[in-house]
Coordinates of C-alpha atoms in Angstrom, one line a residue:
X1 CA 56.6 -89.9 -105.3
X2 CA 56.0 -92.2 -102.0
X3 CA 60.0 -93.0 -101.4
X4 CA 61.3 -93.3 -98.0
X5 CA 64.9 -92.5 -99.5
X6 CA 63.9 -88.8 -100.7
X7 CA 67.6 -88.1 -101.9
X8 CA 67.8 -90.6 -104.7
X9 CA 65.6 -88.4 -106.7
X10 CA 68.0 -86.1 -108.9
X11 CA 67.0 -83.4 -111.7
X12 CA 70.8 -82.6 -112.7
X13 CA 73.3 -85.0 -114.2
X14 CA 76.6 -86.2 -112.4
X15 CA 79.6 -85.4 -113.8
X16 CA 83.2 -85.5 -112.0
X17 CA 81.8 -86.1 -108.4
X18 CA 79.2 -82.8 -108.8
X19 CA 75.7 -82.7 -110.0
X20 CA 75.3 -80.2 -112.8
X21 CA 72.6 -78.6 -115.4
X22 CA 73.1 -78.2 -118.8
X23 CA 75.0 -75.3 -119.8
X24 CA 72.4 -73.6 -121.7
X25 CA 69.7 -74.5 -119.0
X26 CA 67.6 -76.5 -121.9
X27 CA 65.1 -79.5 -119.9
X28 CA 63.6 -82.9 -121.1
X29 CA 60.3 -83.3 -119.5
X30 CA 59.6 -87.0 -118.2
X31 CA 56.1 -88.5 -118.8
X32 CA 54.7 -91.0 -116.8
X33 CA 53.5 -93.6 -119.5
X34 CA 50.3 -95.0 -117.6
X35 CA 49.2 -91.3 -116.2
X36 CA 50.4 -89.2 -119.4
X37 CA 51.4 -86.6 -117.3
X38 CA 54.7 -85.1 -117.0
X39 CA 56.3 -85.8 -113.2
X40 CA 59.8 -84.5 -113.8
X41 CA 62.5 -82.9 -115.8
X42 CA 66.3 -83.6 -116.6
X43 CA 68.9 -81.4 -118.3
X44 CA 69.4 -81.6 -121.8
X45 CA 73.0 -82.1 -122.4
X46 CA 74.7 -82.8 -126.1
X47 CA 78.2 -82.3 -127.6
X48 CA 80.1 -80.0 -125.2
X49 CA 78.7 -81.6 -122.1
X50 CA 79.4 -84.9 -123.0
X51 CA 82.9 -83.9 -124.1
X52 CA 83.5 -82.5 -120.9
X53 CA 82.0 -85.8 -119.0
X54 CA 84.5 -87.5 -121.2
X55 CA 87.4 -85.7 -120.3
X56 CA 86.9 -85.8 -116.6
X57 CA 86.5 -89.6 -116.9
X58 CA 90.0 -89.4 -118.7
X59 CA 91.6 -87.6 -115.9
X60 CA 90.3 -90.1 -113.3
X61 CA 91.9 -93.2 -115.3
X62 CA 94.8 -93.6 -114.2
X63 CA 94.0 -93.5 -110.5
X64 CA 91.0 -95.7 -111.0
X65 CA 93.0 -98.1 -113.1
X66 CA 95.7 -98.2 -110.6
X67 CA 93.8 -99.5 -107.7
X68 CA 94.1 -103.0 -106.9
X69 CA 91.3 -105.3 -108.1
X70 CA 90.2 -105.5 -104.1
X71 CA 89.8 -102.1 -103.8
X72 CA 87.7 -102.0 -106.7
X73 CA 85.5 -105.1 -105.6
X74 CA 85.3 -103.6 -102.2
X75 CA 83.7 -100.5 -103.6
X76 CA 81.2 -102.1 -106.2
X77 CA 79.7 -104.0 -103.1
X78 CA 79.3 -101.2 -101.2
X79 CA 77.2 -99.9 -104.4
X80 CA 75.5 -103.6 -104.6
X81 CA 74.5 -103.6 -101.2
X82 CA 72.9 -99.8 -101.3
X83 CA 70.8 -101.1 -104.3
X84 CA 69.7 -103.9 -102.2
X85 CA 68.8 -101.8 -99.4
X86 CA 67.1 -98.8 -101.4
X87 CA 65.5 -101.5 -103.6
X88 CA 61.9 -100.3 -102.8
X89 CA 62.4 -97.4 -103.7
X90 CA 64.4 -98.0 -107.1
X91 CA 61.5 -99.9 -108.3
X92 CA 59.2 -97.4 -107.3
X93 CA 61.3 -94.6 -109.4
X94 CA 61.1 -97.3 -111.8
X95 CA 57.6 -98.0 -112.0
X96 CA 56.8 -93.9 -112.1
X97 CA 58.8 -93.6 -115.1
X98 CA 58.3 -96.6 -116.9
X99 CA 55.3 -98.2 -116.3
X100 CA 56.1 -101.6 -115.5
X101 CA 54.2 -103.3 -112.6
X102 CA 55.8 -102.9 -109.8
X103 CA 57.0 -106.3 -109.0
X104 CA 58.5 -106.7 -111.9
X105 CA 60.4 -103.3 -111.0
X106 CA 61.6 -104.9 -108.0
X107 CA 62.6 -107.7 -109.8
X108 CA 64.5 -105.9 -112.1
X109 CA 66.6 -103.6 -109.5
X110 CA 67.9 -107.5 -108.1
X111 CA 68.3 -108.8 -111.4
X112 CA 70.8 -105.7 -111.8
X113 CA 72.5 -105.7 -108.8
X114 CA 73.1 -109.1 -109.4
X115 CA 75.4 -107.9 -111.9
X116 CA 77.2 -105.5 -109.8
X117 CA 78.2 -108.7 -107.3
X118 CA 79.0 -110.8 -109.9
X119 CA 81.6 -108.4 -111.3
X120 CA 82.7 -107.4 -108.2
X121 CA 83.9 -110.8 -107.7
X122 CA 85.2 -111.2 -111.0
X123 CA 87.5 -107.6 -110.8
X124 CA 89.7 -110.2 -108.8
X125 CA 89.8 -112.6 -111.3
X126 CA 91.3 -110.8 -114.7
X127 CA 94.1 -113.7 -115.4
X128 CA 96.7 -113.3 -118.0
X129 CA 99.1 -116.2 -119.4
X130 CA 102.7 -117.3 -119.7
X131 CA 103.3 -119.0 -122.6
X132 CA 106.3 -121.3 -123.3
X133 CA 108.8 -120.2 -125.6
X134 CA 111.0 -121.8 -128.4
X135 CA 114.4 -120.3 -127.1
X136 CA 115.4 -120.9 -123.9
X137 CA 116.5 -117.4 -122.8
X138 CA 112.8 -115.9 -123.6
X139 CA 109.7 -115.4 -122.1
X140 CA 106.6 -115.1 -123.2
X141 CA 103.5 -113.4 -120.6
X142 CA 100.1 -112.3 -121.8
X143 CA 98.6 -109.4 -119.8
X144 CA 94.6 -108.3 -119.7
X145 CA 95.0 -104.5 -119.3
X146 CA 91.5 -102.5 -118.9
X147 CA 90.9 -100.8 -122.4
X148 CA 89.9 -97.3 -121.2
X149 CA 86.9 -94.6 -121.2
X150 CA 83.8 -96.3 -121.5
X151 CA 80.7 -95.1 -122.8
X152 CA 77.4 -96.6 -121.9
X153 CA 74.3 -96.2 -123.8
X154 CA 71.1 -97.5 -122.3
X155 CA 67.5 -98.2 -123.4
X156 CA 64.2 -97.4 -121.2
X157 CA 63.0 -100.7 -121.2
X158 CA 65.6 -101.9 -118.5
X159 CA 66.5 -98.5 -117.3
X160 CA 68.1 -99.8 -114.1
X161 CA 69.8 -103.8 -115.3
X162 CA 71.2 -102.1 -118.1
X163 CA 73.2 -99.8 -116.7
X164 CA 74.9 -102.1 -114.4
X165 CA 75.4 -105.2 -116.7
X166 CA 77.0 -102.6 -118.9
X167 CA 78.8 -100.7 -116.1
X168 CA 80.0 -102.9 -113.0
X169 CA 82.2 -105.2 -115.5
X170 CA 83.9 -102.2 -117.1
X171 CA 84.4 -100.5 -113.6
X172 CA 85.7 -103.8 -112.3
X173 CA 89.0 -104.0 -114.6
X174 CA 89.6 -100.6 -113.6
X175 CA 87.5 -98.1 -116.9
X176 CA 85.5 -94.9 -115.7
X177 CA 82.6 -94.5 -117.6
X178 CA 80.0 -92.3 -119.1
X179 CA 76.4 -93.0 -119.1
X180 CA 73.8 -91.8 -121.6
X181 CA 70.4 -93.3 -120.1
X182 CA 67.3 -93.2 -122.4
X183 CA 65.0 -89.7 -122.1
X184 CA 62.0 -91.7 -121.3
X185 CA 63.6 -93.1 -118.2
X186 CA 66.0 -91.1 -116.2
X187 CA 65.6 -90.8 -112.8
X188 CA 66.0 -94.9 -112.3
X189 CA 69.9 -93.9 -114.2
X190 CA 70.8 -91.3 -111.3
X191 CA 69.7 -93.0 -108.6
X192 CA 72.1 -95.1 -109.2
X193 CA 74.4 -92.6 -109.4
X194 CA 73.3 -91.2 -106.1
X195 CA 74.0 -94.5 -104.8
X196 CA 77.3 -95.0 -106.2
X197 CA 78.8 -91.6 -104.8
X198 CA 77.9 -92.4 -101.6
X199 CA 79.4 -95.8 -101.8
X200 CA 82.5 -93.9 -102.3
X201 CA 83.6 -94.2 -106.0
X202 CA 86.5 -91.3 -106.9
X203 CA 85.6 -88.4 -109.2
X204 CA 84.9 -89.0 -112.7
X205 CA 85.3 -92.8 -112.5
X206 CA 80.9 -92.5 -113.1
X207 CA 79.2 -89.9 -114.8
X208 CA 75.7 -89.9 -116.0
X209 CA 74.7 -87.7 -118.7
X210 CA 70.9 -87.0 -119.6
X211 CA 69.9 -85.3 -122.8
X212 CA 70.1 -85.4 -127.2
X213 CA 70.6 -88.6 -128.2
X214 CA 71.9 -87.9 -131.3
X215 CA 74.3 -85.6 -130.3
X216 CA 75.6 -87.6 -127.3
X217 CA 75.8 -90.6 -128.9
X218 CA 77.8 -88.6 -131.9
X219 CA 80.5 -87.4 -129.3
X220 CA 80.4 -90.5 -128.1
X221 CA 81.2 -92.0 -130.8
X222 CA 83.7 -90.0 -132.9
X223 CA 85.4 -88.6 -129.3
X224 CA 88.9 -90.9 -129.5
X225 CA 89.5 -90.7 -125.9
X226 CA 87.0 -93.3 -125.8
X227 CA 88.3 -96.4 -126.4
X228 CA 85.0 -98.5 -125.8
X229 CA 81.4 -97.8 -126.7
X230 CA 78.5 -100.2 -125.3
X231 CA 74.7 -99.7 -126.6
X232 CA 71.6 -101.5 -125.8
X233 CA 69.0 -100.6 -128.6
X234 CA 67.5 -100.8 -132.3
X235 CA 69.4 -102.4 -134.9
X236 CA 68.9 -99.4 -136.7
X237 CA 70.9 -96.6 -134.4
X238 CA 73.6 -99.3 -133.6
X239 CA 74.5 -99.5 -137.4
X240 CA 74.6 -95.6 -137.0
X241 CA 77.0 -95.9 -133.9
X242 CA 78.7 -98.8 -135.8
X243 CA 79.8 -96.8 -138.3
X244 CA 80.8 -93.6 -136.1
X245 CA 82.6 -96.0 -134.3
X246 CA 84.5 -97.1 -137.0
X247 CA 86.3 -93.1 -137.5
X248 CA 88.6 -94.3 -134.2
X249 CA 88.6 -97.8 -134.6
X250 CA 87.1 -98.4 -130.6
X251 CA 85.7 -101.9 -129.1
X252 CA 82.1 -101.7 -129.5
X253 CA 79.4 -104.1 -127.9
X254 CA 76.1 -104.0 -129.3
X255 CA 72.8 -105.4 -127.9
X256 CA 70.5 -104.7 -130.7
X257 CA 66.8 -106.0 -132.1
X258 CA 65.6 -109.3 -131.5
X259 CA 62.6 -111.4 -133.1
X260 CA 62.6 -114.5 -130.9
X261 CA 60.9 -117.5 -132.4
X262 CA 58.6 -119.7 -129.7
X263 CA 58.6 -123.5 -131.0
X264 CA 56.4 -126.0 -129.0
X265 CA 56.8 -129.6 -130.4
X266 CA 54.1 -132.5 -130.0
X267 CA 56.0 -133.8 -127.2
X268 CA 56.0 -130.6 -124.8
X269 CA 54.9 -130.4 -121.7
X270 CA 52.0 -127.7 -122.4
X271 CA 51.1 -126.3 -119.5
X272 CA 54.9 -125.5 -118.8
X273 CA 55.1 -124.4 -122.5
X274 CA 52.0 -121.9 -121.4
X275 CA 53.6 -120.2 -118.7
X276 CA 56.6 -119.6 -120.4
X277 CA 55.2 -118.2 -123.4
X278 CA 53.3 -115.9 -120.9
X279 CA 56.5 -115.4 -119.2
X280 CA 58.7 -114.5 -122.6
X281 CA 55.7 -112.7 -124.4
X282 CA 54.1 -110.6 -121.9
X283 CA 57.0 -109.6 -119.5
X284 CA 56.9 -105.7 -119.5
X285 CA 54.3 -105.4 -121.8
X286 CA 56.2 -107.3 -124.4
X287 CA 59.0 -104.6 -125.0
X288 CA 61.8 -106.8 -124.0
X289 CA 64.5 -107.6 -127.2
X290 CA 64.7 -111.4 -125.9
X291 CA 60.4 -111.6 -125.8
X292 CA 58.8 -114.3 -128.2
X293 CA 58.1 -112.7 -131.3
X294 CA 56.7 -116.0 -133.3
X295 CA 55.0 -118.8 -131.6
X296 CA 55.6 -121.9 -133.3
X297 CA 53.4 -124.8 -132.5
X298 CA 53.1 -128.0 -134.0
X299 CA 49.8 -129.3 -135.6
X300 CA 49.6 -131.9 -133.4
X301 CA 49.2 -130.0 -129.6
X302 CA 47.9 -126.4 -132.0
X303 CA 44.5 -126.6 -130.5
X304 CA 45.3 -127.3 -127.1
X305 CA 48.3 -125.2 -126.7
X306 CA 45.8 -122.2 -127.8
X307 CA 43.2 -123.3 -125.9
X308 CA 45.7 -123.0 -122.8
X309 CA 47.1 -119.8 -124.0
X310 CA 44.2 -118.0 -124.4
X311 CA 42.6 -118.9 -121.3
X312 CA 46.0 -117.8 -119.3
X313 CA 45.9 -114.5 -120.9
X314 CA 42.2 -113.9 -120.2
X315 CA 43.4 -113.8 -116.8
X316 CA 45.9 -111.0 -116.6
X317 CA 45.0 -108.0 -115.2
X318 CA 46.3 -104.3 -117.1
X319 CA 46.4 -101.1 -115.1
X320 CA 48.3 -98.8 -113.5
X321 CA 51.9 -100.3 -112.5
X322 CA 51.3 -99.5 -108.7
X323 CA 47.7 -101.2 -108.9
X324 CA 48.1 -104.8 -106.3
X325 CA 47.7 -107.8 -108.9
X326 CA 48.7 -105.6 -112.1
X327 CA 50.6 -107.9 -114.4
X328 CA 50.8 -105.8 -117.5
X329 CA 51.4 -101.7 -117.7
X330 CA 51.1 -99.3 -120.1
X331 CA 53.6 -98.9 -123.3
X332 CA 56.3 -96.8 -123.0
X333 CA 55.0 -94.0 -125.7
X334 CA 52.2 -93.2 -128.6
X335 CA 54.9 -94.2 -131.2
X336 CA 54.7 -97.6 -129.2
X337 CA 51.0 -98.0 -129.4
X338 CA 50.4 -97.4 -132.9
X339 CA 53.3 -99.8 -134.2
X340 CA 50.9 -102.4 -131.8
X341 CA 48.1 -101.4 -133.4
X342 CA 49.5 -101.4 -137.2
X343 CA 50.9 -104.6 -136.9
X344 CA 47.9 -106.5 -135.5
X345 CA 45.8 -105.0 -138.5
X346 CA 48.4 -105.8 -141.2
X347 CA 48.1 -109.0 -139.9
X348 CA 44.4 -109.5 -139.7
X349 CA 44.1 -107.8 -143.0
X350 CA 46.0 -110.4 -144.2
X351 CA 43.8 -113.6 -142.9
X352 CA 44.5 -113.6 -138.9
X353 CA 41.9 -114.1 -136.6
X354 CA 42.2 -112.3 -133.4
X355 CA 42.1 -114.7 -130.6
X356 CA 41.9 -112.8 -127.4
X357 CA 42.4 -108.8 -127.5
X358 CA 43.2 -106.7 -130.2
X359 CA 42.1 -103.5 -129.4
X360 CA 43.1 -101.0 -126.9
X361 CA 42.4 -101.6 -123.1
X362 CA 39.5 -99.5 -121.9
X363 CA 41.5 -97.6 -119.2
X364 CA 42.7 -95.6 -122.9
X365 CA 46.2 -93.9 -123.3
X366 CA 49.1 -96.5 -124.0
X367 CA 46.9 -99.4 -122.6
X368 CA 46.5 -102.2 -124.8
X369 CA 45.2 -105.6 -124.4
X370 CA 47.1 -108.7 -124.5
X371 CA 46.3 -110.3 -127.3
X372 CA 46.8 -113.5 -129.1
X373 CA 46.9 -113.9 -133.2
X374 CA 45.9 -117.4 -134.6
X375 CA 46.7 -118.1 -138.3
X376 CA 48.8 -115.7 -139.1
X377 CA 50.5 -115.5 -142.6
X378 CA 54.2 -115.9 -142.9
X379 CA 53.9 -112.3 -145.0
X380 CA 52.5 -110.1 -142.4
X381 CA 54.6 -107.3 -140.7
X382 CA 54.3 -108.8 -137.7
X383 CA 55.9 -112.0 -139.3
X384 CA 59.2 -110.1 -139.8
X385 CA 59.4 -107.1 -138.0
X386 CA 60.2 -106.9 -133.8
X387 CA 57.1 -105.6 -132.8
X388 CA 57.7 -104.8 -129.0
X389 CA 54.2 -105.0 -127.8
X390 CA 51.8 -107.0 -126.0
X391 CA 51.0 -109.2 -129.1
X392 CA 51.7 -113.2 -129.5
X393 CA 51.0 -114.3 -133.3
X394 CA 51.1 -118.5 -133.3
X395 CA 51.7 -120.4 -136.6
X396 CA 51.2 -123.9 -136.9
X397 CA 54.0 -126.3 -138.3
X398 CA 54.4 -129.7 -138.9
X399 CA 57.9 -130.9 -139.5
X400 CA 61.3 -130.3 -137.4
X401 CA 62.7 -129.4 -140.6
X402 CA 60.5 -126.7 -141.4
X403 CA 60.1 -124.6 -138.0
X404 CA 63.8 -124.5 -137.7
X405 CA 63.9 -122.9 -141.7
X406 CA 61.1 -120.6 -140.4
X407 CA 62.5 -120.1 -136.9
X408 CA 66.1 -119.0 -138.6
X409 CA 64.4 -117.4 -141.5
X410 CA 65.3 -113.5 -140.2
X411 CA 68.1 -111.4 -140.2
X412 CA 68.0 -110.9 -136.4
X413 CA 69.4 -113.8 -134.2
X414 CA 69.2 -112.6 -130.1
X415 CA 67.0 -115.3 -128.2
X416 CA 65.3 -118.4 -129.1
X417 CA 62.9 -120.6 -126.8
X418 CA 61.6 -124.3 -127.6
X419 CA 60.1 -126.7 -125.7
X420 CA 60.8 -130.7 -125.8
X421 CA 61.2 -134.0 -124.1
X422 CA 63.2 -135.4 -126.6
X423 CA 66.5 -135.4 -125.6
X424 CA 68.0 -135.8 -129.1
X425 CA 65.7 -133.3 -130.6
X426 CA 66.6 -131.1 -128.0
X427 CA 70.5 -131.1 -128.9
X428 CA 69.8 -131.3 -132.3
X429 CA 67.5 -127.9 -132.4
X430 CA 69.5 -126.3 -129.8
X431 CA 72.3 -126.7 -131.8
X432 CA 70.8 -125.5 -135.5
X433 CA 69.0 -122.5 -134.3
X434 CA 71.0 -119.5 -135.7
X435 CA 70.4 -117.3 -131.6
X436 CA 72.8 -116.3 -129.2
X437 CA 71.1 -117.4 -126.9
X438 CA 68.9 -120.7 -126.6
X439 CA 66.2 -121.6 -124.2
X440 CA 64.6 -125.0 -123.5
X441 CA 61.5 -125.5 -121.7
X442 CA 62.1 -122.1 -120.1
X443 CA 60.9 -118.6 -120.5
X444 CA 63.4 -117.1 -118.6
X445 CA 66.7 -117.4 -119.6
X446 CA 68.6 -114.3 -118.1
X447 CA 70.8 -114.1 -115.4
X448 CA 74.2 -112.6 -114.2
X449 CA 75.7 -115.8 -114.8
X450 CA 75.0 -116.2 -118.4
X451 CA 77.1 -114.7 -121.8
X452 CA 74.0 -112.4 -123.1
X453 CA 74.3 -111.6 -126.8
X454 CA 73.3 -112.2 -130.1
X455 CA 74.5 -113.4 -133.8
X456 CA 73.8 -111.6 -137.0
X457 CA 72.0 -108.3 -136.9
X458 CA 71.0 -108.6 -133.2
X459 CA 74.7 -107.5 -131.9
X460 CA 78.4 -107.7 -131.0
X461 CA 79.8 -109.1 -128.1
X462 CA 78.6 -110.2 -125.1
X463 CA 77.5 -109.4 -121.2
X464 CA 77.2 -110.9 -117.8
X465 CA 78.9 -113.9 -117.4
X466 CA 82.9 -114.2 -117.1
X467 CA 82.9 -113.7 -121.3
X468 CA 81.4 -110.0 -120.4
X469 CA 84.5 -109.0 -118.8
X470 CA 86.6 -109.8 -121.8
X471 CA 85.0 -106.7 -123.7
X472 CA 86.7 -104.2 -121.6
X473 CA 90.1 -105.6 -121.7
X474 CA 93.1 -105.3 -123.9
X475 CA 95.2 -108.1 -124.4
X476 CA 99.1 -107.3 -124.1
X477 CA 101.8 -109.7 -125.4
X478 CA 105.3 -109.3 -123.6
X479 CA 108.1 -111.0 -124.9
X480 CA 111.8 -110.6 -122.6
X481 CA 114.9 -112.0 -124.4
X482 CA 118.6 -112.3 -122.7
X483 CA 116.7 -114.2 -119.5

């Protein structure tokens, strides 16, 4: 790999300051999804390494907990300005591993150190209360105390911005944690964990632990020494870790499944209504959990609005991450492809018309075209399932009414987008859309800044913002009498 910074590449896991292999010397070999060939391997932990990453994180608590809320802003932007500076490289490690284009790699290592400053900033902002009391000779105070070991379990489809939205805000109240990074994605994890040591973080307070998900996640999970347990990933396995969870009784904070609906009303600006559904849709191939899933359109602007669409995806170009002008990748895996592939002909089978695409690219492997689905029945798979793929099905509506019932008409509830000039249809849809998050006449709706999270089956709790903080702290009620 082409890296200036030749140290950030790490085979081992970190654990208590060292970098260590398995103890029974099993490896996961890393594919690069757009070559299909292996270019690295990690260690495969499970139960008695990640009890023993656990443990060390325990032992380092109390120190890390006891430092002021300076000292640990000072060192999370030590580790925010090393990401800046190796940010060439981390999108590179990126790109190797996970296929996206390369500027949106790069984009992706800001958009996480973003997180890292914002938190850093925050650690010295953890407020409690005093509270007036009834009696004259008490006192009430409300602390915010940091809730303990956290573990962090992170997808492959943001294998660098999930990390730190889940990590800098618990290491900014004073929690060590343990990180379980996805086996597709790896390398982009310990970088940061390269990083981090040499910004000068104590040992234990990070550890990063490659290896069986299942038993990981199980230790975990059921380990009571951890007291908090964050997961970015299907609704499916956070049910799984739900329920482990719920053996100890610990904090959880889930990012799970999204199926975002798309709505374009007759009085949207379509061009802009283009580029964000080209934004939302096709960003990393489509395997995002905020991406538009259903593209609602009304019958008034249908025909143009496809038109427009199909015209803007006609022009990007698929390839090879590192290619210049590359504006989709590969998917991440096989599994990936055919779930593409099976939804678009459930769909078709059931009346769709294939408007652009629909078939895979002709550079083979996990390519497959963008492609657009026009008339798409309410009953396909597609319909009602997160597809994660470079796939837009567009439905036509007629009434406000009625695309809000459809939008809301899932068990999932992460993102929404719609676009409007209508002030009061604006406040009115914003507000009856059943999403955590709500996007008007803009594709891109993330940032440090924001509370991300969802409602219903899409997740617990939130991140980023100064709500993300809240999730690693305890609140302590102290009451003094005989003042």
């Amino acid at each position: 790999m082409d890296i200036s910074n030749k140290s950030l590449i790490k085979d081992k896991c970190y654990i208590n300051g060292e970098w260590i292999n398995s103890y029974n010397k099993d490896i996961i070999e890393v594919n690069n999804p757009s070559t299909l060939k292996i270019i690295g391997k990690v260690p495969k932990c499970g139960k008695e390494e990640t009890k023993f990453a656990i443990s060390k994180a325990n032992e380092a608590w109390s120190g890390w907990k006891g430092k002021t809320a300076l000292e640990r802003s000072v060192l999370l932007k030590k580790w925010f300005y090393l990401i800046e500076k190796n940010k060439e490289d981390l999108a590179k490690i990126m790109t190797f591993e996970q296929g996206k284009p390369i500027a949106e790699s790069r984009a992706e290592i800001s958009y996480g150190a973003s997180f890292v400053e914002w938190f850093a900033e925050e650690a010295k902002r953890i407020y409690g209360d005093t509270i007036p009391d009834r009696f004259s000779d008490r006192r009430i105070i409300v602390l915010k105390q940091p809730i303990g070991i956290v573990a962090a379990i992170t997808p492959w489809n943001f294998p660098s911005s999930m990390i730190t939205r889940k990590c800098a805000p618990a290491l900014a109240v004073g929690c060590p944690v343990v990180i379980k990074p996805a086996s597709q994605t790896p390398f982009s994890a310990l970088a940061l964990g390269v990083l981090a040591e040499e910004a000068g973080f104590p040992k234990g307070v990070i550890n990063i632990i490659t290896g069986d998900a299942k038993e990981i996640g199980s230790e975990m999970s059921y380990n009571p020494i951890v007291r908090k347990l964050s997961f970015t990933g299907s609704t499916e396995v956070g049910k799984v870790l739900l329920s482990q969870c719920s053996s100890t009784v610990k904090k959880v904070s889930m990012e799970l499944g999204g199926h975002a609906p798309f709505i374009v009303f007759d009085d949207a600006n379509i061009d802009e209504a283009v580029t964000g559904a080209i934004q939302s849709k096709f960003r990393n191939t489509g395997q995002t959990c905020v991406c538009a899933n259903r593209l609602f359109v009304h019958e008034k602007v249908y025909d143009e609005f496809l038109k427009k669409f199909v015209k803007a995806v006609s022009e990007m170009e698929v390839g090879d991450g590192f290619t210049e002008g590359i504006v989709s990748g590969p998917l991440i895996d096989e599994y990936s492809l055919e779930k593409v592939k099976e939804h678009v002909q459930d769909a078709v089978n059931k009346g769709a018309k294939i408007a652009i695409g629909g078939e895979i690219h002709k550079l083979g492997g996990n390519f497959y075209l963008p492609t657009i689905l026009s008339d798409v029945s309410i009953k396909s798979k597609i319909t009602n399932e997160e597809t994660f793929g470079p796939v837009a099905p567009v439905y036509k509506f007629s009434k406000d009414e009625e695309v809000i019932k459809m939008a809301n008409d899932t068990p999932y509830g992460l993102a929404s987008y719609f676009y409007s000039r209508d002030i009061g249809r604006i406040w009115k849809v914003a507000e009856e859309l059943e999403y955590g998050i709500v996007s008007v006449n803009t594709g891109l709706p993330s940032k440090a800044e924001i509370p991300f999270g969802g409602v219903k089956e899409s997740g617990l709790g939130r991140e980023g913002s100064k709500y993300g903080i809240d999730d690693f702290l305890e609140i302590k009620y102290i009451q003094m009498a005989g003042i």
